[in-house]
PDB file of C-alpha atoms in Angstrom:
ATOM      1  CA  MET L   1     -11.525  25.947  11.280  1.00 51.00           C
ATOM      2  CA  LYS L   2     -12.566  22.295  11.778  1.00 49.00           C
ATOM      3  CA  LYS L   3     -15.927  23.018  10.188  1.00 49.00           C
ATOM      4  CA  ALA L   4     -14.219  24.586   7.183  1.00 50.00           C
ATOM      5  CA  ILE L   5     -11.915  21.580   6.778  1.00 50.00           C
ATOM      6  CA  PHE L   6     -14.859  19.202   7.077  1.00 48.00           C
ATOM      7  CA  LEU L   7     -16.784  21.042   4.339  1.00 48.00           C
ATOM      8  CA  PHE L   8     -13.646  21.048   2.189  1.00 48.00           C
ATOM      9  CA  ILE L   9     -13.256  17.266   2.526  1.00 51.00           C
ATOM     10  CA  CYS L  10     -16.962  16.653   1.898  1.00 49.00           C
ATOM     11  CA  ALA L  11     -16.777  18.670  -1.299  1.00 46.00           C
ATOM     12  CA  LEU L  12     -13.878  16.517  -2.519  1.00 48.00           C
ATOM     13  CA  CYS L  13     -15.546  13.241  -1.613  1.00 44.00           C
ATOM     14  CA  THR L  14     -18.660  14.037  -3.634  1.00 37.00           C
ATOM     15  CA  LEU L  15     -16.609  14.183  -6.849  1.00 41.00           C
ATOM     16  CA  PRO L  16     -16.064  10.995  -8.894  1.00 39.00           C
ATOM     17  CA  LEU L  17     -12.641   9.400  -8.762  1.00 42.00           C
ATOM     18  CA  LYS L  18     -11.753  10.374 -12.312  1.00 40.00           C
ATOM     19  CA  ALA L  19     -12.551  13.964 -11.530  1.00 38.00           C
ATOM     20  CA  GLN L  20     -10.368  13.839  -8.442  1.00 42.00           C
ATOM     21  CA  ALA L  21      -7.477  12.612 -10.560  1.00 41.00           C
ATOM     22  CA  SER L  22      -7.934  14.972 -13.513  1.00 38.00           C
ATOM     23  CA  ASP L  23      -5.546  17.817 -14.256  1.00 39.00           C
ATOM     24  CA  SER L  24      -8.273  20.459 -13.967  1.00 39.00           C
ATOM     25  CA  HIS L  25      -9.367  19.295 -10.550  1.00 38.00           C
ATOM     26  CA  GLU L  26      -5.777  18.866  -9.421  1.00 41.00           C
ATOM     27  CA  ASN L  27      -5.117  22.507 -10.230  1.00 43.00           C
ATOM     28  CA  SER L  28      -8.179  23.554  -8.230  1.00 37.00           C
ATOM     29  CA  TYR L  29      -7.123  22.189  -4.878  1.00 38.00           C
ATOM     30  CA  THR L  30      -3.555  20.974  -4.859  1.00 43.00           C
ATOM     31  CA  LYS L  31      -1.863  24.173  -3.919  1.00 52.00           C
ATOM     32  CA  ILE L  32       0.600  22.977  -1.336  1.00 51.00           C
ATOM     33  CA  GLU L  33      -1.297  24.351   1.647  1.00 66.00           C
ATOM     34  CA  ASP L  34      -4.629  22.794   0.590  1.00 88.00           C
ATOM     35  CA  HIS L  35      -3.094  19.422  -0.244  1.00 90.00           C
ATOM     36  CA  ASP L  36      -1.291  19.306   3.094  1.00 93.00           C
ATOM     37  CA  VAL L  37      -4.545  20.164   4.886  1.00 95.00           C
ATOM     38  CA  LEU L  38      -6.200  17.201   3.172  1.00 95.00           C
ATOM     39  CA  ILE L  39      -3.373  14.822   4.092  1.00 97.00           C
ATOM     40  CA  ASP L  40      -3.343  16.052   7.695  1.00 97.00           C
ATOM     41  CA  TYR L  41      -7.106  15.615   7.929  1.00 96.00           C
ATOM     42  CA  VAL L  42      -7.094  12.026   6.643  1.00 97.00           C
ATOM     43  CA  TYR L  43      -4.111  11.108   8.854  1.00 98.00           C
ATOM     44  CA  LYS L  44      -5.891  12.386  11.963  1.00 97.00           C
ATOM     45  CA  GLU L  45      -9.347  11.049  11.110  1.00 97.00           C
ATOM     46  CA  ALA L  46      -7.954   7.571  10.448  1.00 98.00           C
ATOM     47  CA  ASN L  47      -6.059   7.648  13.779  1.00 98.00           C
ATOM     48  CA  LEU L  48      -2.771   6.848  12.076  1.00 98.00           C
ATOM     49  CA  LYS L  49      -0.506   8.727  14.491  1.00 98.00           C
ATOM     50  CA  GLY L  50       1.811   6.239  16.149  1.00 97.00           C
ATOM     51  CA  VAL L  51       0.767   3.589  13.633  1.00 98.00           C
ATOM     52  CA  ILE L  52       2.183   4.882  10.336  1.00 98.00           C
ATOM     53  CA  ASP L  53       4.935   7.466  10.142  1.00 98.00           C
ATOM     54  CA  TYR L  54       3.408  10.712   8.867  1.00 98.00           C
ATOM     55  CA  GLN L  55       6.004  11.242   6.131  1.00 98.00           C
ATOM     56  CA  VAL L  56       5.500   7.680   4.877  1.00 98.00           C
ATOM     57  CA  PHE L  57       1.737   8.219   4.806  1.00 98.00           C
ATOM     58  CA  LYS L  58       2.210  11.501   2.954  1.00 98.00           C
ATOM     59  CA  LYS L  59       4.337   9.820   0.288  1.00 98.00           C
ATOM     60  CA  GLY L  60       1.771   7.040  -0.004  1.00 98.00           C
ATOM     61  CA  TYR L  61      -1.126   9.458  -0.302  1.00 98.00           C
ATOM     62  CA  ASN L  62       0.688  11.449  -2.978  1.00 98.00           C
ATOM     63  CA  ALA L  63       1.307   8.222  -4.909  1.00 98.00           C
ATOM     64  CA  TYR L  64      -2.398   7.418  -4.638  1.00 98.00           C
ATOM     65  CA  PHE L  65      -3.400  10.892  -5.788  1.00 97.00           C
ATOM     66  CA  LYS L  66      -1.106  10.776  -8.830  1.00 97.00           C
ATOM     67  CA  THR L  67      -2.413   7.381  -9.969  1.00 98.00           C
ATOM     68  CA  GLN L  68      -5.162   8.433 -12.343  1.00 96.00           C
ATOM     69  CA  SER L  69      -6.011   4.841 -13.298  1.00 97.00           C
ATOM     70  CA  ARG L  70      -7.102   3.912  -9.773  1.00 98.00           C
ATOM     71  CA  LYS L  71     -10.652   2.612  -9.382  1.00 98.00           C
ATOM     72  CA  LYS L  72     -10.996   2.301  -5.603  1.00 98.00           C
ATOM     73  CA  GLN L  73     -10.634   4.782  -2.744  1.00 98.00           C
ATOM     74  CA  LEU L  74      -8.203   2.491  -0.970  1.00 98.00           C
ATOM     75  CA  LEU L  75      -4.513   2.967  -0.229  1.00 98.00           C
ATOM     76  CA  THR L  76      -2.225   0.152   0.853  1.00 99.00           C
ATOM     77  CA  ILE L  77       1.122   1.160   2.324  1.00 99.00           C
ATOM     78  CA  ILE L  78       3.952  -1.312   2.901  1.00 99.00           C
ATOM     79  CA  ASP L  79       6.651   0.217   5.077  1.00 98.00           C
ATOM     80  CA  TYR L  80       9.753  -1.863   4.448  1.00 98.00           C
ATOM     81  CA  SER L  81      11.806   0.472   6.640  1.00 98.00           C
ATOM     82  CA  LYS L  82      10.309  -1.518   9.521  1.00 98.00           C
ATOM     83  CA  PRO L  83      11.626  -5.000  10.390  1.00 98.00           C
ATOM     84  CA  SER L  84       9.588  -8.000   9.266  1.00 98.00           C
ATOM     85  CA  THR L  85       8.706  -8.763  12.886  1.00 98.00           C
ATOM     86  CA  GLU L  86       6.482  -5.666  12.949  1.00 98.00           C
ATOM     87  CA  LYS L  87       3.100  -5.234  11.278  1.00 98.00           C
ATOM     88  CA  ARG L  88       4.089  -3.077   8.332  1.00 98.00           C
ATOM     89  CA  PHE L  89       1.236  -3.688   5.860  1.00 99.00           C
ATOM     90  CA  PHE L  90      -1.557  -1.107   6.096  1.00 99.00           C
ATOM     91  CA  VAL L  91      -4.813  -0.847   4.148  1.00 99.00           C
ATOM     92  CA  ILE L  92      -6.564   2.510   4.511  1.00 98.00           C
ATOM     93  CA  ASP L  93     -10.113   3.207   3.352  1.00 98.00           C
ATOM     94  CA  LEU L  94      -9.884   6.791   2.072  1.00 97.00           C
ATOM     95  CA  LYS L  95     -13.647   7.050   1.656  1.00 97.00           C
ATOM     96  CA  ARG L  96     -14.286   6.444   5.349  1.00 97.00           C
ATOM     97  CA  ASN L  97     -10.833   7.596   6.546  1.00 97.00           C
ATOM     98  CA  LYS L  98     -10.306   4.339   8.386  1.00 98.00           C
ATOM     99  CA  LEU L  99      -7.463   1.838   8.781  1.00 98.00           C
ATOM    100  CA  ILE L 100      -9.070  -1.491   7.898  1.00 98.00           C
ATOM    101  CA  TYR L 101      -6.086  -3.885   7.910  1.00 98.00           C
ATOM    102  CA  ASN L 102      -2.700  -3.847   9.621  1.00 98.00           C
ATOM    103  CA  THR L 103      -0.668  -7.026   9.467  1.00 98.00           C
ATOM    104  CA  TYR L 104       2.645  -8.716   8.689  1.00 98.00           C
ATOM    105  CA  VAL L 105       4.114  -8.901   5.192  1.00 98.00           C
ATOM    106  CA  SER L 106       7.199 -10.633   3.875  1.00 98.00           C
ATOM    107  CA  HIS L 107      10.060  -9.264   1.814  1.00 98.00           C
ATOM    108  CA  GLY L 108      12.280 -11.018  -0.706  1.00 98.00           C
ATOM    109  CA  VAL L 109      14.802 -13.589   0.444  1.00 98.00           C
ATOM    110  CA  ASN L 110      17.646 -11.632  -1.185  1.00 98.00           C
ATOM    111  CA  SER L 111      16.500  -8.302   0.229  1.00 98.00           C
ATOM    112  CA  GLY L 112      17.784  -9.046   3.707  1.00 97.00           C
ATOM    113  CA  GLY L 113      17.104 -10.952   6.899  1.00 96.00           C
ATOM    114  CA  ARG L 114      14.931  -9.376   9.564  1.00 96.00           C
ATOM    115  CA  VAL L 115      15.212  -6.005   7.813  1.00 97.00           C
ATOM    116  CA  ALA L 116      15.055  -5.413   4.047  1.00 98.00           C
ATOM    117  CA  THR L 117      18.053  -3.418   2.839  1.00 98.00           C
ATOM    118  CA  ARG L 118      18.327  -4.379  -0.851  1.00 98.00           C
ATOM    119  CA  PHE L 119      15.652  -3.815  -3.495  1.00 98.00           C
ATOM    120  CA  SER L 120      15.452  -4.690  -7.162  1.00 98.00           C
ATOM    121  CA  ASN L 121      13.350  -4.586 -10.314  1.00 98.00           C
ATOM    122  CA  THR L 122      15.390  -7.350 -11.952  1.00 98.00           C
ATOM    123  CA  VAL L 123      13.890 -10.662 -13.036  1.00 98.00           C
ATOM    124  CA  ASN L 124      15.080 -13.583 -10.841  1.00 98.00           C
ATOM    125  CA  SER L 125      16.640 -11.229  -8.264  1.00 98.00           C
ATOM    126  CA  ARG L 126      14.299 -12.568  -5.563  1.00 98.00           C
ATOM    127  CA  GLN L 127      14.336  -9.109  -4.044  1.00 98.00           C
ATOM    128  CA  THR L 128      11.470  -6.806  -3.126  1.00 98.00           C
ATOM    129  CA  SER L 129      10.527  -3.905  -5.403  1.00 98.00           C
ATOM    130  CA  LEU L 130       9.586  -0.446  -4.171  1.00 98.00           C
ATOM    131  CA  GLY L 131       7.265   2.170  -5.648  1.00 98.00           C
ATOM    132  CA  THR L 132       3.641   2.418  -6.712  1.00 98.00           C
ATOM    133  CA  PHE L 133       1.621  -0.604  -7.790  1.00 99.00           C
ATOM    134  CA  LEU L 134      -1.926  -0.955  -9.070  1.00 98.00           C
ATOM    135  CA  THR L 135      -3.850  -4.101  -8.179  1.00 99.00           C
ATOM    136  CA  ASP L 136      -5.479  -6.145 -10.929  1.00 98.00           C
ATOM    137  CA  THR L 137      -7.260  -9.504 -11.061  1.00 98.00           C
ATOM    138  CA  THR L 138      -6.968 -12.655  -8.951  1.00 98.00           C
ATOM    139  CA  TYR L 139      -6.040 -16.229  -9.854  1.00 98.00           C
ATOM    140  CA  TYR L 140      -5.129 -19.545  -8.254  1.00 98.00           C
ATOM    141  CA  GLY L 141      -1.443 -20.447  -8.610  1.00 96.00           C
ATOM    142  CA  GLY L 142       1.340 -22.253  -6.822  1.00 96.00           C
ATOM    143  CA  ASN L 143       0.802 -20.051  -3.758  1.00 97.00           C
ATOM    144  CA  GLY L 144      -2.975 -20.413  -3.777  1.00 98.00           C
ATOM    145  CA  TYR L 145      -5.302 -17.452  -4.145  1.00 98.00           C
ATOM    146  CA  SER L 146      -3.179 -14.598  -5.494  1.00 98.00           C
ATOM    147  CA  LEU L 147      -3.501 -11.017  -6.724  1.00 98.00           C
ATOM    148  CA  LYS L 148      -1.732  -9.704  -9.830  1.00 98.00           C
ATOM    149  CA  LEU L 149       0.065  -6.365  -9.600  1.00 98.00           C
ATOM    150  CA  ASP L 150       1.168  -3.812 -12.163  1.00 98.00           C
ATOM    151  CA  GLY L 151       4.267  -1.811 -11.258  1.00 98.00           C
ATOM    152  CA  LEU L 152       3.817   1.853 -12.151  1.00 98.00           C
ATOM    153  CA  THR L 153       7.204   3.246 -11.096  1.00 98.00           C
ATOM    154  CA  HIS L 154       9.555   3.194 -14.062  1.00 98.00           C
ATOM    155  CA  GLY L 155      12.823   1.435 -13.352  1.00 98.00           C
ATOM    156  CA  LYS L 156      11.797   0.415  -9.839  1.00 98.00           C
ATOM    157  CA  ASN L 157       8.902  -2.010 -10.164  1.00 98.00           C
ATOM    158  CA  ASP L 158       7.686  -2.002 -13.773  1.00 98.00           C
ATOM    159  CA  ASN L 159       8.929  -5.583 -14.192  1.00 98.00           C
ATOM    160  CA  ALA L 160       6.387  -6.805 -11.641  1.00 98.00           C
ATOM    161  CA  ARG L 161       4.431  -8.809 -14.221  1.00 98.00           C
ATOM    162  CA  ARG L 162       7.554 -10.388 -15.706  1.00 98.00           C
ATOM    163  CA  ARG L 163       8.753 -11.240 -12.208  1.00 98.00           C
ATOM    164  CA  TYR L 164       5.359 -12.677 -11.175  1.00 98.00           C
ATOM    165  CA  ILE L 165       5.232 -10.330  -8.187  1.00 98.00           C
ATOM    166  CA  VAL L 166       1.816 -10.959  -6.633  1.00 98.00           C
ATOM    167  CA  VAL L 167       0.069 -10.696  -3.267  1.00 98.00           C
ATOM    168  CA  HIS L 168      -0.571 -14.134  -1.766  1.00 98.00           C
ATOM    169  CA  GLY L 169      -0.861 -15.919   1.547  1.00 98.00           C
ATOM    170  CA  ALA L 170       1.954 -17.951   3.130  1.00 98.00           C
ATOM    171  CA  ASP L 171       2.467 -19.973   6.289  1.00 97.00           C
ATOM    172  CA  TYR L 172       5.842 -18.254   6.787  1.00 98.00           C
ATOM    173  CA  ALA L 173       4.191 -14.826   6.937  1.00 98.00           C
ATOM    174  CA  SER L 174       2.581 -15.371  10.314  1.00 97.00           C
ATOM    175  CA  GLU L 175       3.088 -14.382  13.926  1.00 96.00           C
ATOM    176  CA  ALA L 176       3.476 -18.071  14.777  1.00 97.00           C
ATOM    177  CA  PHE L 177       6.467 -18.283  12.430  1.00 98.00           C
ATOM    178  CA  ILE L 178       8.036 -15.265  14.136  1.00 98.00           C
ATOM    179  CA  LYS L 179       7.575 -16.848  17.571  1.00 97.00           C
ATOM    180  CA  ARG L 180       9.256 -20.053  16.410  1.00 96.00           C
ATOM    181  CA  ASN L 181      12.116 -18.490  14.446  1.00 95.00           C
ATOM    182  CA  GLY L 182      12.564 -14.924  15.665  1.00 93.00           C
ATOM    183  CA  TYR L 183      11.859 -13.456  12.223  1.00 93.00           C
ATOM    184  CA  LEU L 184       9.278 -13.580   9.445  1.00 98.00           C
ATOM    185  CA  GLY L 185       9.800 -15.949   6.538  1.00 98.00           C
ATOM    186  CA  ARG L 186      10.802 -14.519   3.168  1.00 98.00           C
ATOM    187  CA  SER L 187       9.428 -14.800  -0.349  1.00 98.00           C
ATOM    188  CA  TRP L 188      10.954 -14.589  -3.824  1.00 98.00           C
ATOM    189  CA  GLY L 189       9.963 -10.918  -3.928  1.00 98.00           C
ATOM    190  CA  CYS L 190       6.211 -11.124  -3.413  1.00 98.00           C
ATOM    191  CA  PRO L 191       4.475  -9.325  -0.542  1.00 98.00           C
ATOM    192  CA  ALA L 192       3.192 -12.470   1.180  1.00 98.00           C
ATOM    193  CA  LEU L 193       0.556 -12.126   3.920  1.00 98.00           C
ATOM    194  CA  PRO L 194      -0.679 -14.361   6.757  1.00 98.00           C
ATOM    195  CA  ARG L 195      -2.949 -17.027   5.247  1.00 98.00           C
ATOM    196  CA  SER L 196      -5.688 -16.202   7.756  1.00 98.00           C
ATOM    197  CA  LEU L 197      -6.048 -12.705   6.285  1.00 98.00           C
ATOM    198  CA  ALA L 198      -4.801 -13.056   2.717  1.00 98.00           C
ATOM    199  CA  ARG L 199      -8.119 -13.829   0.991  1.00 98.00           C
ATOM    200  CA  ASP L 200     -10.051 -11.080   2.773  1.00 98.00           C
ATOM    201  CA  ILE L 201      -7.349  -8.511   2.052  1.00 99.00           C
ATOM    202  CA  ILE L 202      -6.972  -9.576  -1.576  1.00 99.00           C
ATOM    203  CA  ASP L 203     -10.726  -9.392  -2.156  1.00 98.00           C
ATOM    204  CA  THR L 204     -10.764  -5.921  -0.592  1.00 98.00           C
ATOM    205  CA  ILE L 205      -7.915  -4.378  -2.579  1.00 99.00           C
ATOM    206  CA  LYS L 206      -8.226  -6.184  -5.932  1.00 98.00           C
ATOM    207  CA  GLY L 207      -9.459  -4.434  -9.042  1.00 98.00           C
ATOM    208  CA  GLY L 208      -7.655  -1.119  -9.229  1.00 98.00           C
ATOM    209  CA  SER L 209      -6.450   0.034  -5.822  1.00 98.00           C
ATOM    210  CA  VAL L 210      -3.044   1.568  -5.117  1.00 98.00           C
ATOM    211  CA  ILE L 211      -0.222  -0.093  -3.203  1.00 99.00           C
ATOM    212  CA  PHE L 212       2.757   2.049  -2.190  1.00 99.00           C
ATOM    213  CA  ALA L 213       5.884   0.183  -1.104  1.00 99.00           C
ATOM    214  CA  TYR L 214       8.361   2.325   0.833  1.00 98.00           C
ATOM    215  CA  ALA L 215      11.804   1.938   2.340  1.00 98.00           C
TER     216      ALA L 215
END
């Protein structure tokens, strides 16, 4: 059985990304049992049990699979159901089936305190948006090196550009801040990362990878 699954995964990985996302290929292997086998395989191979909730990973993987415009075999999951004092930002390399980053990430100042409970797509709400995002290009702005995002979920995050929702580093998104204050600092809606990791993460996920924000 394991050998059969391995051959199945290898066959998928040899196809180009556009082929993996096409309707014809989707019909060839996304019968529910096959798709679940694939998700189970990646979850186990990446040693995600006890790190990311399986159902959250499944939703994130499905969002990745449905995003035909993706250009990288990377999936970032932000699990806002977890408090900000936990590492809830995950970057998974789906080519190597490996978790490559797991760190802290902020939520919007109007989304809640230690736990985010309110979410918005509205300009100037200063709340976090949920749904599927696609990463774009980088720039230097008021928060330093930053990554532009396009919101792909209609009505939930498709105002990301208008709201200037970007990935950036921040001093308040660090473990040191938590130790001093008992909680992580909050942004105006951006997923802010620890400055020590922000550039490396941004350079890894920029240019067409999927981010799935869940709560």
